[in-house]
XYZ file of C-alpha atoms in Angstrom:
748
model
C -17.982 -14.415 4.297
C -16.705 -14.623 0.418
C -17.046 -18.181 -1.337
C -14.062 -18.849 -3.937
C -16.166 -21.132 -7.161
C -13.662 -24.038 -5.938
C -15.689 -23.324 -2.348
C -18.484 -23.296 -4.113
C -19.346 -25.841 -6.084
C -17.624 -27.897 -3.026
C -20.476 -26.952 -1.706
C -23.533 -26.725 -3.833
C -21.918 -30.990 -4.433
C -20.310 -32.586 -1.826
C -18.454 -35.196 -2.904
C -20.642 -38.735 -0.643
C -23.402 -37.140 -3.224
C -21.752 -36.667 -5.929
C -23.631 -38.523 -8.596
C -20.833 -41.771 -9.427
C -17.718 -40.701 -11.872
C -19.362 -37.052 -11.734
C -16.159 -34.994 -12.439
C -15.194 -31.843 -12.422
C -13.101 -30.829 -15.149
C -11.056 -27.638 -14.515
C -9.128 -25.558 -17.875
C -6.265 -24.542 -18.222
C -7.514 -20.801 -19.622
C -8.712 -19.361 -16.461
C -10.525 -16.612 -14.138
C -13.475 -15.646 -14.034
C -14.329 -11.815 -13.687
C -18.303 -12.394 -13.485
C -18.869 -12.307 -9.702
C -22.479 -12.164 -10.246
C -23.373 -16.007 -11.238
C -26.522 -16.120 -12.933
C -28.839 -19.605 -13.420
C -31.719 -19.827 -14.958
C -34.919 -22.153 -13.001
C -38.277 -22.041 -14.589
C -39.671 -17.994 -14.732
C -36.212 -16.581 -13.362
C -32.431 -16.720 -12.289
C -31.052 -14.743 -9.276
C -27.982 -13.717 -8.414
C -26.744 -14.599 -4.823
C -24.432 -12.082 -2.712
C -21.570 -13.033 -0.876
C -21.944 -13.482 2.627
C -20.176 -10.568 5.550
C -17.288 -11.225 7.452
C -16.389 -9.359 10.282
C -13.600 -8.511 11.033
C -11.069 -7.978 14.371
C -10.356 -4.946 16.193
C -7.276 -4.368 13.282
C -5.246 -0.217 13.161
C -2.990 1.167 12.298
C -1.868 4.563 14.242
C 1.428 5.129 13.024
C 3.993 4.441 9.645
C 4.539 0.935 8.650
C 2.259 -0.429 11.245
C 3.699 -0.843 13.717
C 6.615 0.892 15.974
C 8.876 -1.966 14.688
C 7.910 -1.179 11.246
C 7.284 -4.073 10.259
C 4.281 -2.856 7.853
C 3.053 -6.002 8.762
C -1.634 -6.195 9.562
C -2.524 -9.644 11.307
C -6.126 -8.651 11.809
C -6.256 -8.935 8.259
C -9.473 -11.295 8.526
C -11.612 -10.618 4.325
C -9.049 -9.694 1.955
C -7.443 -12.986 1.502
C -6.011 -14.315 -1.522
C -8.940 -16.105 -2.947
C -10.938 -12.667 -3.050
C -8.349 -10.755 -4.605
C -8.489 -9.896 -7.749
C -9.793 -7.240 -11.106
C -13.726 -8.067 -10.300
C -14.182 -8.641 -6.685
C -11.698 -5.931 -5.991
C -11.221 -2.497 -7.295
C -11.533 1.515 -6.749
C -14.519 1.332 -4.373
C -15.220 5.481 -3.791
C -12.171 8.351 -4.150
C -12.304 11.419 -1.809
C -10.518 15.406 -2.652
C -7.690 16.368 -0.908
C -5.782 19.639 -1.186
C -2.377 18.692 -2.054
C -0.056 15.962 -2.037
C -0.237 12.764 0.584
C 3.442 11.652 1.440
C 2.350 11.229 5.017
C 0.552 6.752 5.113
C -3.675 7.433 5.948
C -4.394 6.335 9.682
C -7.109 4.446 10.579
C -8.467 4.041 13.628
C -12.417 2.221 14.675
C -15.230 2.314 16.467
C -14.361 6.309 17.035
C -17.343 8.505 18.699
C -17.671 11.232 16.468
C -19.819 14.314 17.576
C -23.339 13.662 16.502
C -22.393 9.975 14.038
C -21.615 7.322 16.242
C -19.368 5.739 16.473
C -17.613 5.348 12.853
C -14.420 3.852 11.746
C -12.357 6.704 10.658
C -8.801 6.828 7.730
C -7.051 9.727 9.121
C -4.740 12.050 5.905
C -2.448 14.470 6.005
C -1.601 16.720 3.556
C 1.241 19.174 1.938
C -1.148 22.064 1.766
C -1.140 21.345 5.811
C -3.921 20.297 6.054
C -5.686 16.732 8.157
C -8.386 15.147 6.805
C -11.074 12.456 9.352
C -13.001 10.863 6.455
C -15.485 8.242 7.246
C -13.593 4.783 6.584
C -16.355 2.666 4.799
C -19.562 5.379 3.667
C -18.943 7.642 1.053
C -22.133 9.223 1.674
C -21.181 10.599 4.994
C -17.805 11.918 4.132
C -15.690 13.570 6.553
C -16.218 14.156 9.958
C -13.178 17.488 10.117
C -10.517 19.084 8.650
C -8.463 20.861 9.504
C -5.498 22.894 8.067
C -2.612 24.567 9.533
C -2.937 28.147 7.061
C -3.821 30.779 6.712
C -3.337 33.277 4.113
C -5.956 36.666 4.896
C -2.915 36.577 7.696
C 0.412 35.550 6.220
C 0.598 31.999 7.531
C 0.711 29.431 3.757
C 2.423 27.221 3.869
C 5.765 26.948 1.791
C 7.604 26.720 -1.259
C 10.298 24.750 -3.142
C 11.992 28.277 -3.845
C 12.119 28.978 -0.216
C 15.005 26.605 0.247
C 16.740 26.551 -2.198
C 14.556 25.569 -5.014
C 14.273 22.170 -4.081
C 12.218 19.607 -6.550
C 12.297 17.376 -3.815
C 8.804 18.029 -2.170
C 6.440 19.875 -4.326
C 4.819 21.974 -5.812
C 4.576 22.996 -1.459
C 5.973 21.800 1.035
C 3.216 21.610 4.940
C 2.728 18.180 6.461
C 5.233 15.834 4.905
C 5.656 13.038 8.007
C 3.254 10.519 9.150
C 1.259 11.498 12.130
C 0.976 9.246 15.283
C -1.890 8.405 17.033
C -2.332 8.126 20.448
C -5.719 5.761 20.784
C -5.401 6.215 25.059
C -6.189 9.062 24.938
C -7.281 9.531 21.371
C -4.876 12.256 20.455
C -2.892 12.670 16.579
C 0.524 14.247 16.793
C 1.658 15.624 13.242
C 3.879 18.011 12.192
C 2.871 21.476 10.627
C 5.432 23.725 7.877
C 4.158 27.337 7.257
C 5.413 30.525 6.273
C 4.543 33.682 7.642
C 4.939 36.968 6.849
C 4.701 39.358 10.016
C 5.652 42.656 10.944
C 8.770 42.035 11.891
C 9.169 40.505 8.265
C 8.860 36.512 7.243
C 9.008 33.605 9.068
C 9.665 29.875 8.429
C 8.441 27.719 12.073
C 7.036 24.101 12.897
C 5.234 23.449 15.544
C 4.167 20.026 16.638
C -0.254 19.558 17.216
C -1.751 17.616 19.566
C -5.440 16.854 17.712
C -8.689 15.467 19.258
C -9.719 12.268 16.663
C -12.629 12.542 16.863
C -13.344 16.908 16.271
C -9.481 17.914 14.855
C -9.348 20.316 18.083
C -5.984 21.852 19.353
C -4.984 19.206 22.986
C -2.772 19.545 25.649
C -3.039 23.552 24.798
C -1.338 22.850 21.053
C 0.471 23.620 19.110
C 4.059 23.966 21.020
C 5.920 25.573 18.003
C 9.235 23.592 17.947
C 11.614 26.312 16.024
C 10.623 30.060 14.621
C 12.977 31.259 11.937
C 12.607 34.504 11.370
C 14.277 36.504 8.217
C 14.575 40.922 8.387
C 13.765 43.216 11.391
C 13.191 40.416 13.976
C 16.505 37.862 12.101
C 17.595 34.585 14.017
C 16.176 30.997 15.563
C 13.909 29.929 17.800
C 13.763 26.415 19.938
C 16.435 24.830 20.096
C 20.072 24.326 19.904
C 22.655 21.842 20.952
C 26.423 23.113 21.778
C 28.485 22.999 18.065
C 30.887 24.534 15.829
C 29.921 22.688 12.401
C 27.465 24.088 9.618
C 25.216 26.917 9.769
C 25.961 26.806 13.638
C 26.430 30.121 15.928
C 28.182 31.766 18.264
C 29.838 28.127 18.932
C 25.568 26.447 19.006
C 23.862 24.914 16.507
C 20.582 26.304 16.593
C 18.250 23.795 14.856
C 16.446 25.759 11.431
C 12.870 26.043 10.757
C 13.435 26.637 7.250
C 16.554 24.056 6.790
C 15.507 21.363 8.200
C 12.462 18.205 6.956
C 10.410 16.025 8.499
C 9.849 13.431 6.440
C 10.159 10.882 8.660
C 7.255 9.371 10.918
C 6.110 10.061 13.264
C 7.285 8.282 17.139
C 5.363 7.803 20.415
C 7.385 5.592 22.769
C 6.513 5.678 27.125
C 4.832 9.042 26.298
C 7.075 11.253 24.725
C 6.992 11.610 20.801
C 10.078 11.934 18.596
C 10.449 13.857 15.443
C 13.347 13.168 13.242
C 14.600 15.102 11.068
C 16.871 16.178 8.295
C 17.295 18.072 4.671
C 15.744 19.368 1.973
C 16.890 18.277 -1.375
C 20.773 18.175 0.556
C 20.504 22.089 1.153
C 23.422 23.072 3.380
C 23.514 23.695 6.334
C 21.498 21.221 7.846
C 21.909 18.232 10.864
C 20.053 15.598 11.373
C 17.915 15.997 14.792
C 16.267 13.668 17.343
C 12.992 15.638 19.265
C 11.445 14.166 21.839
C 8.005 15.400 22.971
C 6.188 14.752 26.777
C 2.791 13.533 25.066
C 0.775 15.084 28.228
C 2.200 18.371 28.141
C 3.683 18.609 24.638
C 7.189 20.178 27.054
C 11.012 19.701 24.551
C 12.124 16.387 26.292
C 14.912 15.346 24.911
C 17.532 16.795 21.657
C 19.523 14.719 19.887
C 22.019 15.874 16.505
C 23.714 13.876 14.562
C 26.467 15.814 13.460
C 26.466 19.112 16.408
C 30.313 19.010 15.217
C 29.763 18.550 10.849
C 27.704 18.793 8.923
C 23.850 16.626 7.440
C 23.724 13.095 8.965
C 20.194 14.015 8.406
C 16.781 10.893 9.350
C 14.934 10.832 6.251
C 15.168 6.762 5.727
C 12.565 8.140 3.022
C 8.718 8.678 5.376
C 9.876 5.691 7.831
C 9.636 7.323 11.595
C 13.007 5.814 14.106
C 12.239 2.322 14.847
C 11.441 1.259 18.558
C 12.383 -2.157 20.429
C 10.323 -3.690 23.395
C 13.543 -2.733 25.950
C 12.546 1.438 25.040
C 15.209 1.772 22.462
C 15.510 3.987 19.582
C 16.539 3.122 16.334
C 17.094 5.966 13.012
C 19.400 5.500 9.844
C 21.332 8.497 8.504
C 22.412 10.208 5.566
C 25.367 11.844 4.045
C 26.890 13.193 6.127
C 30.320 13.654 8.684
C 31.809 10.768 10.133
C 34.390 11.077 13.459
C 33.709 8.928 16.637
C 36.964 9.953 17.573
C 35.913 13.203 19.360
C 35.437 11.322 22.785
C 32.027 14.958 24.243
C 30.587 15.215 20.514
C 30.888 12.776 17.670
C 29.539 13.070 14.346
C 28.006 9.863 12.586
C 26.671 10.569 8.771
C 26.231 7.585 7.376
C 25.289 5.408 10.721
C 23.094 3.415 12.304
C 22.337 3.968 15.939
C 20.644 2.419 18.603
C 19.875 5.517 20.728
C 18.980 4.692 24.694
C 15.656 7.174 26.404
C 16.456 7.340 29.383
C 17.890 10.088 29.771
C 16.749 12.184 27.095
C 18.377 10.855 23.974
C 22.118 9.632 23.622
C 23.722 7.236 20.877
C 24.131 3.391 22.646
C 25.342 2.067 20.052
C 26.546 2.716 16.832
C 26.920 0.764 12.847
C 28.674 2.106 9.554
C 29.486 0.529 6.384
C 33.281 -0.287 6.453
C 33.093 2.017 3.219
C 31.579 4.958 4.881
C 33.364 7.795 3.300
C 33.174 5.902 -0.054
C 29.033 6.565 -0.047
C 29.238 10.378 2.248
C 31.562 10.887 -1.772
C 28.648 9.634 -3.779
C 26.179 10.090 -2.643
C 25.183 6.486 -1.744
C 23.790 6.945 2.055
C 22.949 4.448 4.360
C 19.738 6.262 5.999
C 17.803 6.516 2.169
C 16.046 2.755 3.220
C 14.306 2.391 6.863
C 14.954 0.214 9.456
C 13.334 -2.996 11.341
C 13.139 -4.137 13.736
C 12.792 -7.632 13.257
C 10.426 -10.011 16.034
C 12.821 -12.746 18.877
C 15.270 -15.696 16.298
C 16.642 -18.855 17.771
C 20.537 -18.796 17.042
C 23.139 -16.711 18.817
C 22.076 -13.462 17.743
C 17.961 -13.849 18.300
C 17.469 -9.271 18.251
C 18.388 -8.383 15.309
C 16.906 -5.497 13.170
C 16.946 -5.342 8.802
C 17.791 -1.914 6.649
C 19.311 -1.138 3.376
C 20.831 1.883 2.225
C 21.179 3.252 -1.601
C 24.272 0.304 -2.137
C 21.858 -1.997 -2.162
C 23.274 -3.684 0.165
C 20.848 -5.338 2.993
C 22.458 -4.927 6.701
C 21.065 -8.038 9.117
C 21.698 -6.197 12.516
C 22.935 -7.786 16.022
C 20.915 -5.138 18.689
C 22.130 -6.097 21.112
C 26.152 -4.922 19.403
C 25.562 -3.599 15.752
C 29.274 -3.976 15.084
C 30.074 0.049 15.375
C 33.010 0.247 12.263
C 35.531 -2.272 11.259
C 38.131 0.135 9.821
C 40.067 -3.511 7.477
C 38.271 -3.658 4.020
C 35.902 -4.506 2.564
C 33.457 -7.302 3.678
C 34.084 -7.518 7.003
C 31.624 -5.196 8.396
C 30.591 -6.236 12.191
C 27.310 -7.386 11.344
C 25.343 -10.075 11.506
C 24.984 -10.442 7.425
C 25.111 -8.346 4.450
C 22.866 -9.760 1.365
C 23.554 -8.124 -2.159
C 20.092 -6.934 -2.868
C 19.599 -5.954 -7.227
C 19.592 -9.760 -7.851
C 16.648 -9.602 -10.670
C 15.347 -7.439 -12.082
C 17.564 -5.947 -14.919
C 18.879 -2.185 -15.972
C 20.301 1.101 -14.354
C 17.376 4.228 -13.281
C 18.816 7.724 -12.837
C 22.252 5.967 -11.947
C 21.104 4.692 -8.134
C 23.719 1.436 -7.895
C 20.635 -0.677 -8.711
C 18.895 -1.938 -6.083
C 19.068 0.848 -3.821
C 16.773 1.006 -0.758
C 14.498 4.849 -0.729
C 11.819 2.131 1.113
C 11.259 0.159 4.411
C 11.724 -3.247 4.010
C 8.611 -5.384 5.667
C 8.261 -8.675 7.941
C 6.699 -11.974 7.717
C 6.141 -14.809 9.365
C 9.869 -15.826 8.882
C 10.630 -13.589 5.535
C 11.725 -10.172 4.570
C 10.330 -8.452 1.683
C 12.292 -6.220 0.020
C 11.552 -4.069 -3.114
C 15.077 -1.216 -4.309
C 15.885 0.874 -6.878
C 14.746 -0.914 -10.608
C 13.782 -4.173 -9.688
C 11.200 -6.557 -8.415
C 9.530 -7.006 -5.056
C 11.657 -10.352 -3.491
C 10.858 -11.901 -0.164
C 14.243 -13.179 1.907
C 13.772 -16.174 4.302
C 14.967 -15.865 7.883
C 15.937 -19.097 9.924
C 18.212 -18.900 12.806
C 19.053 -15.673 12.606
C 20.529 -15.798 8.875
C 18.697 -14.501 6.029
C 18.606 -16.495 2.048
C 21.817 -15.459 0.968
C 19.598 -15.013 -2.270
C 15.386 -14.879 -2.619
C 13.505 -17.983 -1.757
C 10.274 -16.312 -4.195
C 9.642 -12.004 -6.022
C 7.367 -10.484 -8.855
C 8.227 -10.211 -12.120
C 6.791 -6.899 -12.387
C 9.700 -4.455 -12.075
C 9.673 -0.677 -10.041
C 11.642 2.395 -11.301
C 12.431 4.702 -8.866
C 11.556 4.469 -5.458
C 11.203 1.385 -5.331
C 8.494 1.070 -2.456
C 7.617 0.612 1.189
C 5.756 -2.694 1.181
C 3.154 -3.615 3.224
C 1.483 -7.131 4.497
C -2.337 -7.918 5.270
C -2.669 -11.219 6.494
C -5.125 -13.548 9.300
C -2.868 -14.331 12.331
C -0.375 -16.324 9.650
C -2.164 -17.678 6.597
C -4.225 -15.452 3.836
C -1.138 -12.461 3.146
C -0.707 -10.331 0.756
C 1.618 -8.037 -0.644
C 0.571 -4.573 -1.441
C 3.039 -1.992 -2.635
C 2.235 1.478 -4.415
C 4.395 1.752 -7.628
C 5.026 4.955 -7.680
C 7.908 6.095 -10.641
C 5.621 7.412 -12.650
C 5.485 10.968 -10.224
C 7.773 12.702 -11.577
C 5.846 12.611 -14.897
C 2.207 13.564 -13.049
C 1.619 9.642 -13.970
C -0.536 7.592 -12.202
C 0.438 5.470 -8.918
C -0.320 2.058 -9.263
C -1.598 -0.335 -6.041
C -0.744 -4.175 -7.009
C -1.676 -6.871 -4.404
C 0.781 -10.272 -5.104
C 1.085 -13.579 -2.609
C 3.243 -13.281 0.112
C 3.956 -17.179 -0.182
C 3.992 -17.151 -3.693
C 5.662 -13.720 -5.352
C 4.933 -14.879 -9.080
C 1.142 -15.045 -8.653
C 0.693 -11.229 -8.730
C -3.268 -11.177 -7.279
C -4.274 -6.805 -8.428
C -3.079 -4.469 -10.387
C -4.850 -1.001 -9.888
C -3.703 -0.399 -13.962
C -6.401 -3.180 -14.933
C -9.937 -1.902 -14.829
C -10.190 1.650 -15.814
C -12.085 1.930 -13.103
C -9.839 1.743 -10.734
C -6.592 3.842 -12.096
C -5.573 6.031 -9.431
C -5.015 10.358 -10.063
C -1.181 11.258 -9.597
C 2.030 9.839 -7.655
C 3.339 10.870 -4.904
C 6.703 9.098 -3.977
C 7.639 7.396 -1.013
C 3.959 6.629 0.027
C 2.571 3.734 1.084
C -0.811 2.121 1.910
C -2.880 1.701 4.601
C -4.213 -1.651 4.675
C -7.419 -2.320 7.596
C -11.152 -4.504 7.996
C -10.756 -5.169 3.884
C -9.577 -1.753 2.672
C -7.116 -0.734 1.473
C -5.951 2.925 1.764
C -3.851 4.711 -0.660
C -3.294 8.998 -1.086
C -2.743 10.679 -4.598
C -1.316 14.073 -5.706
C -5.256 15.001 -4.954
C -7.622 12.030 -2.945
C -7.408 9.365 -1.417
C -8.977 6.018 -2.891
C -10.507 4.069 -0.704
C -10.139 -0.619 -1.832
C -12.279 -2.942 -1.422
C -13.953 -6.566 -2.209
C -17.077 -4.906 -4.366
C -20.403 -5.312 -3.167
C -22.658 -7.287 -4.722
C -26.118 -7.328 -6.502
C -28.611 -9.492 -5.951
C -30.602 -9.467 -9.016
C -33.639 -11.787 -10.888
C -33.928 -12.202 -14.828
C -37.454 -12.874 -15.627
C -38.108 -14.312 -19.229
C -41.871 -14.182 -19.359
C -40.997 -9.717 -19.877
C -37.422 -9.281 -20.652
C -37.465 -7.834 -17.967
C -34.443 -7.512 -14.878
C -35.282 -6.749 -11.446
C -31.767 -5.681 -9.691
C -31.401 -5.115 -5.591
C -27.787 -3.543 -5.008
C -26.688 -2.848 -1.421
C -28.152 0.211 -1.021
C -31.163 -1.140 -1.603
C -33.378 0.536 -3.518
C -34.160 -1.961 -6.255
C -34.064 -0.818 -9.937
C -36.409 -2.313 -12.195
C -34.821 -2.394 -15.897
C -36.486 -3.570 -18.896
C -33.490 -4.962 -21.826
C -34.896 -8.827 -23.807
C -37.035 -10.108 -25.200
C -39.832 -12.155 -23.375
C -40.549 -14.068 -25.985
C -37.532 -14.742 -27.608
C -35.295 -17.065 -25.523
C -32.788 -14.727 -23.926
C -30.921 -15.274 -21.602
C -29.379 -13.554 -18.683
C -25.590 -13.531 -18.530
C -24.473 -10.465 -15.828
C -20.828 -9.503 -16.342
C -18.472 -6.534 -16.055
C -18.522 -5.989 -19.455
C -17.138 -2.213 -20.063
C -14.315 -2.882 -16.826
C -16.132 0.219 -14.426
C -16.446 -2.339 -11.788
C -20.282 -3.040 -12.453
C -21.977 -5.812 -13.836
C -23.816 -4.764 -17.006
C -26.924 -6.180 -17.857
C -26.841 -8.223 -21.231
C -28.591 -11.381 -22.951
C -27.869 -13.179 -25.571
C -30.511 -14.200 -28.513
C -30.250 -17.787 -29.609
C -32.318 -17.354 -33.121
C -29.233 -14.103 -33.897
C -26.630 -15.106 -31.838
C -26.580 -11.730 -31.008
C -24.928 -10.560 -27.654
C -26.999 -7.062 -26.072
C -25.727 -5.709 -23.312
C -26.324 -2.137 -21.664
C -23.232 -0.636 -20.221
C -23.561 0.882 -17.115
C -20.291 2.940 -17.842
C -21.753 5.195 -20.109
C -25.769 3.651 -20.701
C -24.943 2.740 -24.378
C -25.595 -0.033 -26.007
C -23.181 -2.713 -27.734
C -23.960 -5.309 -29.484
C -22.272 -7.737 -30.663
C -22.625 -11.284 -33.452
C -21.394 -14.107 -31.220
C -22.714 -17.935 -31.946
C -25.285 -19.746 -33.724
C -27.995 -22.184 -33.468
C -26.955 -24.281 -30.530
C -24.362 -23.005 -28.759
C -24.359 -21.855 -24.932
C -23.436 -18.618 -24.186
C -20.384 -18.363 -21.125
C -18.957 -14.326 -20.382
C -15.891 -14.683 -18.201
C -12.398 -11.806 -17.865
C -10.405 -14.993 -20.215
C -7.622 -12.768 -20.809
C -7.264 -11.166 -16.981
C -8.300 -7.276 -17.924
C -10.961 -6.786 -16.898
C -13.521 -6.980 -18.781
C -15.364 -10.105 -18.724
C -15.185 -11.749 -22.580
C -17.472 -13.058 -24.841
C -17.251 -16.251 -25.544
C -19.804 -19.389 -26.383
C -19.399 -23.138 -26.844
C -19.866 -25.151 -28.407
C -21.962 -28.703 -27.657
C -21.275 -29.690 -31.288
C -17.368 -29.563 -31.620
C -16.913 -29.202 -27.544
C -15.006 -26.132 -28.741
C -15.156 -23.213 -26.710
C -15.050 -19.719 -28.821
C -13.780 -16.763 -26.963
C -13.724 -13.200 -28.102
C -11.320 -11.310 -25.877
C -12.036 -7.407 -24.532
C -8.447 -7.090 -25.020
C -7.255 -7.130 -28.088
C -10.755 -8.373 -29.879
C -9.193 -11.751 -31.329
C -10.678 -15.006 -30.992
C -9.965 -18.048 -28.898
C -10.428 -21.726 -29.704
C -10.552 -24.092 -26.815
C -10.790 -27.747 -26.893
C -12.291 -28.329 -24.060
C -15.689 -30.790 -23.697
C -18.666 -32.531 -24.732
C -21.945 -32.448 -25.801
C -23.447 -32.917 -22.107
C -20.884 -31.666 -20.034
C -21.902 -28.428 -17.497
C -20.273 -25.397 -18.006
C -18.554 -24.162 -15.403
C -15.978 -21.823 -15.562
C -14.389 -19.686 -13.373
C -10.516 -18.427 -11.081
C -9.356 -22.022 -10.432
C -5.643 -21.870 -10.136
C -5.606 -17.854 -8.631
C -4.396 -16.036 -11.445
C -6.242 -13.291 -11.939
C -8.128 -14.977 -15.485
C -10.857 -17.063 -16.097
C -10.095 -20.802 -16.646
C -12.048 -22.403 -18.937
C -14.268 -25.707 -16.983
C -16.498 -28.288 -16.791
C -18.559 -30.416 -14.704
C -19.060 -34.059 -16.525
C -21.759 -36.020 -14.693
C -21.930 -39.389 -16.982
C -20.540 -41.776 -15.058
C -18.958 -44.388 -17.687
C -16.575 -42.112 -18.326
C -13.528 -40.458 -16.067
C -11.859 -37.817 -18.520
C -8.729 -36.439 -16.452
C -8.459 -32.978 -16.198
C -6.596 -30.600 -18.214
C -6.748 -27.327 -16.698
C -3.846 -25.657 -13.562
C -2.080 -28.938 -12.898
C -3.629 -31.736 -15.677
C -3.005 -32.941 -18.435
C -5.298 -34.929 -21.097
C -8.332 -33.650 -22.820
C -11.752 -34.727 -22.042
């Protein structure tokens, strides 16, 4: 268990045992990055480590955490708003991978790995047609297994964007895009891989469903099974599912599944023993349709086929990577993209730009639908409803207890009754047959790629009667949910807008407490820029807890659009263009400084002790262990009172850094006062009560008048804003100053 500085202080000096009149005075200049609090007593100083906390058995088996696609993990007992901050939290290690990671990483604890025992495992799929099983906690164990579905020696490769009419939608190769799904009862991971295969009779584009043993990576149930095979050359033709229809690309009144044209971007759904897979297109290159096909999870036999536009075209199911959602009744919900909309056809309607409720009692069929009144305008302007995912909400009080929420490129958030989706109303604006339409895009500013501000290329998240949403060019917003209706405007919002494509939020919480919203900023993906992991307080989105671009050592590799972070058991897993990054609470070392010899004795979490000579035995040097170079590791540093010089041994490069900062009688102190992820050099002058802070972010001097000669310095992040606050403990019983920091005013 990791304790806040306030909690530690309260524990050390309970109110009933403090000297009479003792007052804790909090400055208002923020946050302590120093995690190894050093105090000198006698011949040594000890740096203490936090206690360990045991998390519940959390697991992430499917896209956005559950079949409802809420994005919430309510079993997170380690990560909390009071311990997720630069320095305390950061990138622990990364695993290299062989391709872009569009699929959300999945997590299973306590997997029995042959020869390695029971391990927590994170699973990653890449566009290079690979699936990895990495150790979730110990980088020394690396990958437990790795399978690749290509074989260049035998002409089997991933697909080039040129093969799909030069679509730049997914580059530089196409292999596995959709998030797999795991059946933890049978220990099986299901994944769809797409390959290009050069054979004697021509070129084949093949999509297969693989069922892999999560412990070994071996194929199960006689897999893989071929979903579709589109061939060119001597053996040209389609092999795979087909439905009756005369729509785009039909042959002989049949619409065939084209394994080249169709793209499984959507996450897979495992529901009642059936694996459901959805498809759309590559960059809207026709002919294509929306498909939903089901396979028995044990036999891998095809058991259901559904086409959204058999007598028309388009209507893909892609939802920016979100998987089809499902409720407790076994109904499936998807949102479709631009395409033909015609429900007058009695036998085979077409459902472009619609939310569909699909019955699974006998195959897959439409039980109900909702289509916006301006569907034709949406389709003609490429403002499809299906750019965002669907979230099934928990039961609500009021007239509409069973709700779902979704949003599309137009920037409207739709709250829909699952018992009566509303179908299509022809009466004009503001008459959609839904519970509520809320306009997004009300906080941020600026047009992005000609898309309407606030448009959705993401899936909202739900937590504790709030819906979290971040559209294109906008900030993260939380809408309240009360009596079956959303608040008309956000009840909380962040301060950092993301460009295209916005973000899909993920929530970690311990039940209803300690909730954090995790988002990935991927708007630099087009230029090869880095992804940025953000963490915000779920109750107050204006309070940013962490950003991976603050500490240089935490920076991520290249961004992948639509990527979603996975949070489980104290770790956050992020896929990039070339790696899986693992974030968590930084391990704390135990360190002793011996003034008599000028030596440091450091025992890191690995247990291998380090002895380091760094200090002068006769100079009165004092230890100041902190992360001055922002690499996530504390640096050995001493302050020499006789000269006012700081001697810092940087862990990042082993170099000596000398800083002249202080005068005779000054008290050295350190903390991240400017919030840049690096500890700042600072001194307190008891004779004047002034703090002199040398900010590492810009080299500027910051002076704060706060304290008296006998005060005890206790800087720390007392207001949780990511910066150290100047603070002191006044033990003089005759004096009771009013605190100035945080919510207080006055001067000590």
